Short mmCIF file of C-alpha atoms and ligand atoms in Angstrom, two decimals:
data_model
loop_
_atom_site.label_atom_id
_atom_site.label_comp_id
_atom_site.label_asym_id
_atom_site.label_seq_id
_atom_site.Cartn_x
_atom_site.Cartn_y
_atom_site.Cartn_z
CA UNK A 1 14.70 58.23 -84.25
CA UNK A 2 11.22 57.00 -83.45
CA UNK A 3 9.08 58.35 -80.71
CA UNK A 4 10.91 61.53 -79.79
CA UNK A 5 14.28 59.90 -79.24
CA UNK A 6 17.05 62.49 -79.48
CA UNK A 7 14.71 65.48 -79.54
CA UNK A 8 14.24 68.04 -76.82
CA UNK A 9 10.98 66.36 -75.86
CA UNK A 10 10.67 66.55 -72.08
CA UNK A 11 8.41 64.28 -70.07
CA UNK A 12 8.19 65.31 -66.41
CA UNK A 13 9.12 61.93 -64.93
CA UNK A 14 9.85 63.08 -61.37
CA UNK A 15 6.11 63.32 -60.73
CA UNK A 16 5.74 59.54 -61.31
CA UNK A 17 8.86 58.63 -59.39
CA UNK A 18 11.31 57.54 -62.08
CA UNK A 19 14.16 58.82 -64.21
CA UNK A 20 13.66 59.90 -67.84
CA UNK A 21 16.17 57.20 -68.78
CA UNK A 22 13.76 54.54 -67.52
CA UNK A 23 10.83 55.58 -69.70
CA UNK A 24 10.19 54.50 -73.27
CA UNK A 25 7.55 56.30 -75.29
CA UNK A 26 5.74 53.87 -77.56
CA UNK A 27 2.20 53.48 -78.85
CA UNK A 28 0.16 51.94 -76.07
CA UNK A 29 0.02 49.43 -73.24
CA UNK A 30 -0.53 46.50 -75.59
CA UNK A 31 2.72 47.36 -77.32
CA UNK A 32 4.49 47.85 -73.99
CA UNK A 33 3.20 44.52 -72.69
CA UNK A 34 4.41 42.87 -75.90
CA UNK A 35 7.87 44.39 -75.44
CA UNK A 36 7.90 42.94 -71.93
CA UNK A 37 6.68 39.48 -72.98
CA UNK A 38 9.12 39.33 -75.91
CA UNK A 39 12.02 40.95 -74.16
CA UNK A 40 12.77 38.75 -71.18
CA UNK A 41 14.89 35.62 -71.49
CA UNK A 42 12.76 32.61 -70.53
CA UNK A 43 13.27 28.91 -71.08
CA UNK A 44 10.55 26.39 -72.00
CA UNK A 45 8.77 25.43 -68.80
CA UNK A 46 9.47 28.76 -67.08
CA UNK A 47 6.31 30.26 -65.64
CA UNK A 48 4.59 33.60 -65.82
CA UNK A 49 2.03 34.18 -63.11
CA UNK A 50 -0.88 36.54 -63.65
CA UNK A 51 -4.40 37.19 -62.40
CA UNK A 52 -7.62 36.02 -64.02
CA UNK A 53 -8.59 39.67 -64.59
CA UNK A 54 -6.00 40.71 -67.18
CA UNK A 55 -7.05 42.59 -70.30
CA UNK A 56 -6.34 40.84 -73.64
CA UNK A 57 -3.68 43.48 -74.27
CA UNK A 58 -1.87 42.14 -71.21
CA UNK A 59 -2.69 38.45 -71.43
CA UNK A 60 -2.26 37.75 -75.15
CA UNK A 61 1.40 38.81 -75.50
CA UNK A 62 2.19 36.10 -72.94
CA UNK A 63 -0.06 33.58 -74.72
CA UNK A 64 1.90 34.22 -77.90
CA UNK A 65 5.17 33.69 -76.07
CA UNK A 66 3.74 30.53 -74.50
CA UNK A 67 2.58 29.07 -77.81
CA UNK A 68 5.80 29.87 -79.63
CA UNK A 69 8.39 29.11 -76.96
CA UNK A 70 6.75 26.78 -74.43
CA UNK A 71 6.52 29.20 -71.53
CA UNK A 72 3.73 28.37 -69.05
CA UNK A 73 1.08 30.96 -68.18
CA UNK A 74 -0.35 30.34 -64.72
CA UNK A 75 -3.31 32.23 -63.31
CA UNK A 76 -4.37 33.17 -59.80
CA UNK A 77 -8.10 33.71 -59.35
CA UNK A 78 -8.88 36.97 -57.58
CA UNK A 79 -11.75 36.85 -55.08
CA UNK A 80 -14.78 38.94 -56.05
CA UNK A 81 -14.68 41.23 -54.23
CA UNK A 82 -11.12 41.45 -52.96
CA UNK A 83 -11.57 42.30 -49.27
CA UNK A 84 -8.06 43.33 -48.34
CA UNK A 85 -4.54 43.56 -49.68
CA UNK A 86 -3.28 40.52 -47.79
CA UNK A 87 -5.65 38.25 -49.71
CA UNK A 88 -3.94 39.12 -52.99
CA UNK A 89 -0.50 39.10 -51.45
CA UNK A 90 -1.08 35.59 -50.08
CA UNK A 91 -2.40 34.38 -53.44
CA UNK A 92 0.75 35.50 -55.23
CA UNK A 93 2.99 34.33 -52.44
CA UNK A 94 1.49 30.83 -52.47
CA UNK A 95 1.44 30.56 -56.28
CA UNK A 96 5.05 31.60 -56.88
CA UNK A 97 6.99 28.38 -57.39
CA UNK A 98 10.45 27.22 -58.45
CA UNK A 99 9.72 27.84 -62.15
CA UNK A 100 8.09 31.27 -61.72
CA UNK A 101 10.14 33.95 -63.43
CA UNK A 102 7.65 36.81 -63.82
CA UNK A 103 4.47 38.03 -62.15
CA UNK A 104 2.23 40.20 -64.28
CA UNK A 105 -0.86 41.99 -63.00
CA UNK A 106 -2.93 45.11 -63.53
CA UNK A 107 -2.46 47.95 -61.07
CA UNK A 108 -6.22 48.48 -61.42
CA UNK A 109 -8.01 45.63 -63.17
CA UNK A 110 -10.23 46.22 -66.16
CA UNK A 111 -12.77 43.61 -64.97
CA UNK A 112 -13.74 44.83 -61.49
CA UNK A 113 -11.64 47.98 -61.06
CA UNK A 114 -9.91 46.59 -57.98
CA UNK A 115 -6.58 48.24 -57.17
CA UNK A 116 -3.93 45.59 -56.59
CA UNK A 117 -1.42 46.86 -54.16
CA UNK A 118 2.22 47.02 -55.05
CA UNK A 119 3.46 44.96 -52.11
CA UNK A 120 3.20 41.99 -54.50
CA UNK A 121 6.23 43.44 -56.33
CA UNK A 122 8.29 43.31 -53.15
CA UNK A 123 7.22 39.69 -52.59
CA UNK A 124 8.29 38.88 -56.16
CA UNK A 125 11.62 40.67 -55.77
CA UNK A 126 12.36 38.80 -52.54
CA UNK A 127 11.97 35.55 -54.52
CA UNK A 128 14.08 36.73 -57.45
CA UNK A 129 11.00 37.00 -59.69
CA UNK A 130 10.48 39.94 -62.06
CA UNK A 131 7.31 42.01 -61.64
CA UNK A 132 5.51 43.67 -64.55
CA UNK A 133 2.48 45.86 -63.95
CA UNK A 134 -0.19 46.93 -66.43
CA UNK A 135 -1.08 50.45 -65.33
CA UNK A 136 -3.54 51.55 -67.99
CA UNK A 137 -6.15 52.65 -65.45
CA UNK A 138 -3.86 54.71 -63.24
CA UNK A 139 -2.12 57.49 -65.15
CA UNK A 140 -4.29 60.60 -65.00
CA UNK A 141 -6.66 59.05 -62.46
CA UNK A 142 -4.53 58.69 -59.37
CA UNK A 143 -1.09 59.50 -58.10
CA UNK A 144 1.57 57.11 -59.37
CA UNK A 145 4.95 56.56 -57.77
CA UNK A 146 6.91 53.89 -59.61
CA UNK A 147 9.66 53.84 -57.03
CA UNK A 148 7.18 53.13 -54.23
CA UNK A 149 5.52 50.40 -56.28
CA UNK A 150 8.94 48.84 -56.76
CA UNK A 151 8.01 46.99 -59.96
CA UNK A 152 10.54 46.11 -62.64
CA UNK A 153 8.33 47.13 -65.56
CA UNK A 154 5.16 49.21 -65.88
CA UNK A 155 3.08 49.82 -68.98
CA UNK A 156 0.40 52.38 -69.66
CA UNK A 157 -1.93 53.96 -72.18
CA UNK A 158 -2.48 57.57 -71.12
CA UNK A 159 -5.33 57.96 -73.62
CA UNK A 160 -7.59 56.39 -71.00
CA UNK A 161 -7.74 58.63 -67.93
CA UNK A 162 -5.34 61.37 -68.94
CA UNK A 163 -7.24 61.83 -72.21
CA UNK A 164 -3.97 61.90 -74.15
CA UNK A 165 -4.10 61.19 -77.89
CA UNK A 166 -4.37 57.50 -78.77
CA UNK A 167 -1.00 56.12 -79.78
CA UNK A 168 0.98 57.76 -77.00
CA UNK A 169 1.75 54.99 -74.51
CA UNK A 170 4.74 54.39 -72.32
CA UNK A 171 6.80 51.58 -70.88
CA UNK A 172 8.83 52.00 -67.70
CA UNK A 173 11.78 49.66 -67.16
CA UNK A 174 13.66 49.91 -63.86
CA UNK A 175 17.25 50.91 -64.52
CA UNK A 176 18.68 47.66 -63.10
CA UNK A 177 16.51 45.63 -65.50
CA UNK A 178 17.04 47.59 -68.74
CA UNK A 179 20.16 45.62 -69.73
CA UNK A 180 18.32 42.32 -69.29
CA UNK A 181 15.62 43.20 -71.82
CA UNK A 182 15.86 42.38 -75.50
CA UNK A 183 14.47 44.86 -77.96
CA UNK A 184 11.46 43.94 -80.11
CA UNK A 185 11.91 46.53 -82.85
CA UNK A 186 15.38 46.94 -84.30
CA UNK A 187 17.03 49.82 -86.10
CA UNK A 188 20.08 51.94 -85.28
CA UNK A 189 20.62 51.87 -81.52
CA UNK A 190 18.67 48.70 -80.70
CA UNK A 191 21.69 47.21 -78.92
CA UNK A 192 23.19 50.40 -77.51
CA UNK A 193 23.14 50.14 -73.69
CA UNK A 194 23.99 53.81 -73.15
CA UNK A 195 20.59 54.76 -74.56
CA UNK A 196 19.01 53.08 -71.52
CA UNK A 197 15.23 52.72 -72.04
CA UNK A 198 15.34 54.99 -75.07
CA UNK A 199 16.69 52.08 -77.09
CA UNK A 200 13.20 50.53 -76.98
CA UNK A 201 11.63 53.59 -78.57
CA UNK A 202 13.95 53.56 -81.60
CA UNK A 203 11.19 52.61 -84.01
CA UNK A 204 11.97 55.08 -86.80
CA UNK A 205 9.05 56.93 -88.38
CA UNK A 206 6.30 57.42 -85.86
CA UNK A 207 3.50 59.65 -84.67
CA UNK A 208 5.42 62.40 -82.92
CA UNK A 209 2.46 64.85 -82.78
CA UNK A 210 0.69 62.36 -80.49
CA UNK A 211 3.52 62.87 -78.02
CA UNK A 212 3.07 66.62 -78.00
CA UNK A 213 -0.57 65.90 -77.20
CA UNK A 214 0.59 63.62 -74.37
CA UNK A 215 2.78 66.38 -72.98
CA UNK A 216 -0.14 68.84 -73.11
CA UNK A 217 -2.37 66.47 -71.15
CA UNK A 218 0.33 65.84 -68.52
CA UNK A 219 0.72 69.59 -68.06
CA UNK A 220 -3.05 70.05 -67.80
CA UNK A 221 -3.39 67.28 -65.17
CA UNK A 222 -0.51 68.77 -63.18
CA UNK A 223 -2.15 72.20 -63.40
CA UNK A 224 -5.43 70.83 -62.03
CA UNK A 225 -3.53 68.74 -59.47
CA UNK A 226 -3.61 64.93 -59.51
CA UNK A 227 -4.81 64.78 -55.89
CA UNK A 228 -7.80 66.93 -56.82
CA UNK A 229 -8.61 64.51 -59.66
CA UNK A 230 -8.04 61.37 -57.58
CA UNK A 231 -10.05 62.32 -54.46
CA UNK A 232 -13.59 62.29 -55.89
CA UNK A 233 -12.90 59.12 -57.93
CA UNK A 234 -11.71 57.23 -54.86
CA UNK A 235 -14.70 58.60 -52.91
CA UNK A 236 -17.26 57.27 -55.38
CA UNK A 237 -15.53 53.91 -55.72
C1 PLP B 301 -5.79 46.89 -68.10
C2 PLP B 301 -5.67 47.16 -69.58
N1 PLP B 301 -4.56 46.79 -70.22
C3 PLP B 301 -4.39 47.03 -71.53
C4 PLP B 301 -5.37 47.67 -72.27
C5 PLP B 301 -5.11 47.94 -73.72
O1 PLP B 301 -4.90 49.31 -73.91
P1 PLP B 301 -4.45 49.82 -75.37
O2 PLP B 301 -5.54 49.45 -76.32
O3 PLP B 301 -4.33 51.31 -75.23
O4 PLP B 301 -3.17 49.16 -75.69
C6 PLP B 301 -6.55 48.07 -71.65
C7 PLP B 301 -7.61 48.74 -72.41
O5 PLP B 301 -8.71 48.93 -71.97
C8 PLP B 301 -6.72 47.80 -70.27
O6 PLP B 301 -7.83 48.16 -69.63
#
């Protein structure tokens, strides 16, 4: 059944503002970003808009899609430093064009550590553009509320700040978008809509112990209190 599909494995999703049905447990953010880049229907010439500060694990899945299927990857250049949220919002707003189908950006970038505010997702939604967020540097470091962010997809690697075992990533897909996404791996259940996001984690044999490690680190972070972890980090940054 792959990564804990069909077991009693419980991930406390309420604390990140989503339903269990919207979360897929896979290996890491690179894998999640690849599922996103492979999974959305795009025609040659359709555009994906991203920032110039994306990690290779976020950028390269789109480059592959571009090379193989003729999708265009367009980049907005973030100011260094970003002075306020409106700067980024305006950049995305101005760069979204008739062919833009997806915006992809890091919640916190790996290059400068700037936190890109989620209002960009609302701008995208208002223009009928999907938003996908790479959230590697958020889980375990600051409070996350996927509903407030309003993105369509969100990927993460909790081994970073949560100190979860490597190989225990997740992909969030908003319920309304799940049926639009193709699977990348296929075994029993790949095309079964009732499984919701669990259909993406049907990868057969996999590293289930890593998920128990993930659960332990979530429980530990909740015990300490995510606000208590976040406060000093935001203070020093
Ligand atoms: C923003 C961002 N995305 C993706 C990745 C890739 O993470 P992983 O190797 O766990 O897939 C990293 C790793 O540093 C990252 O910083």
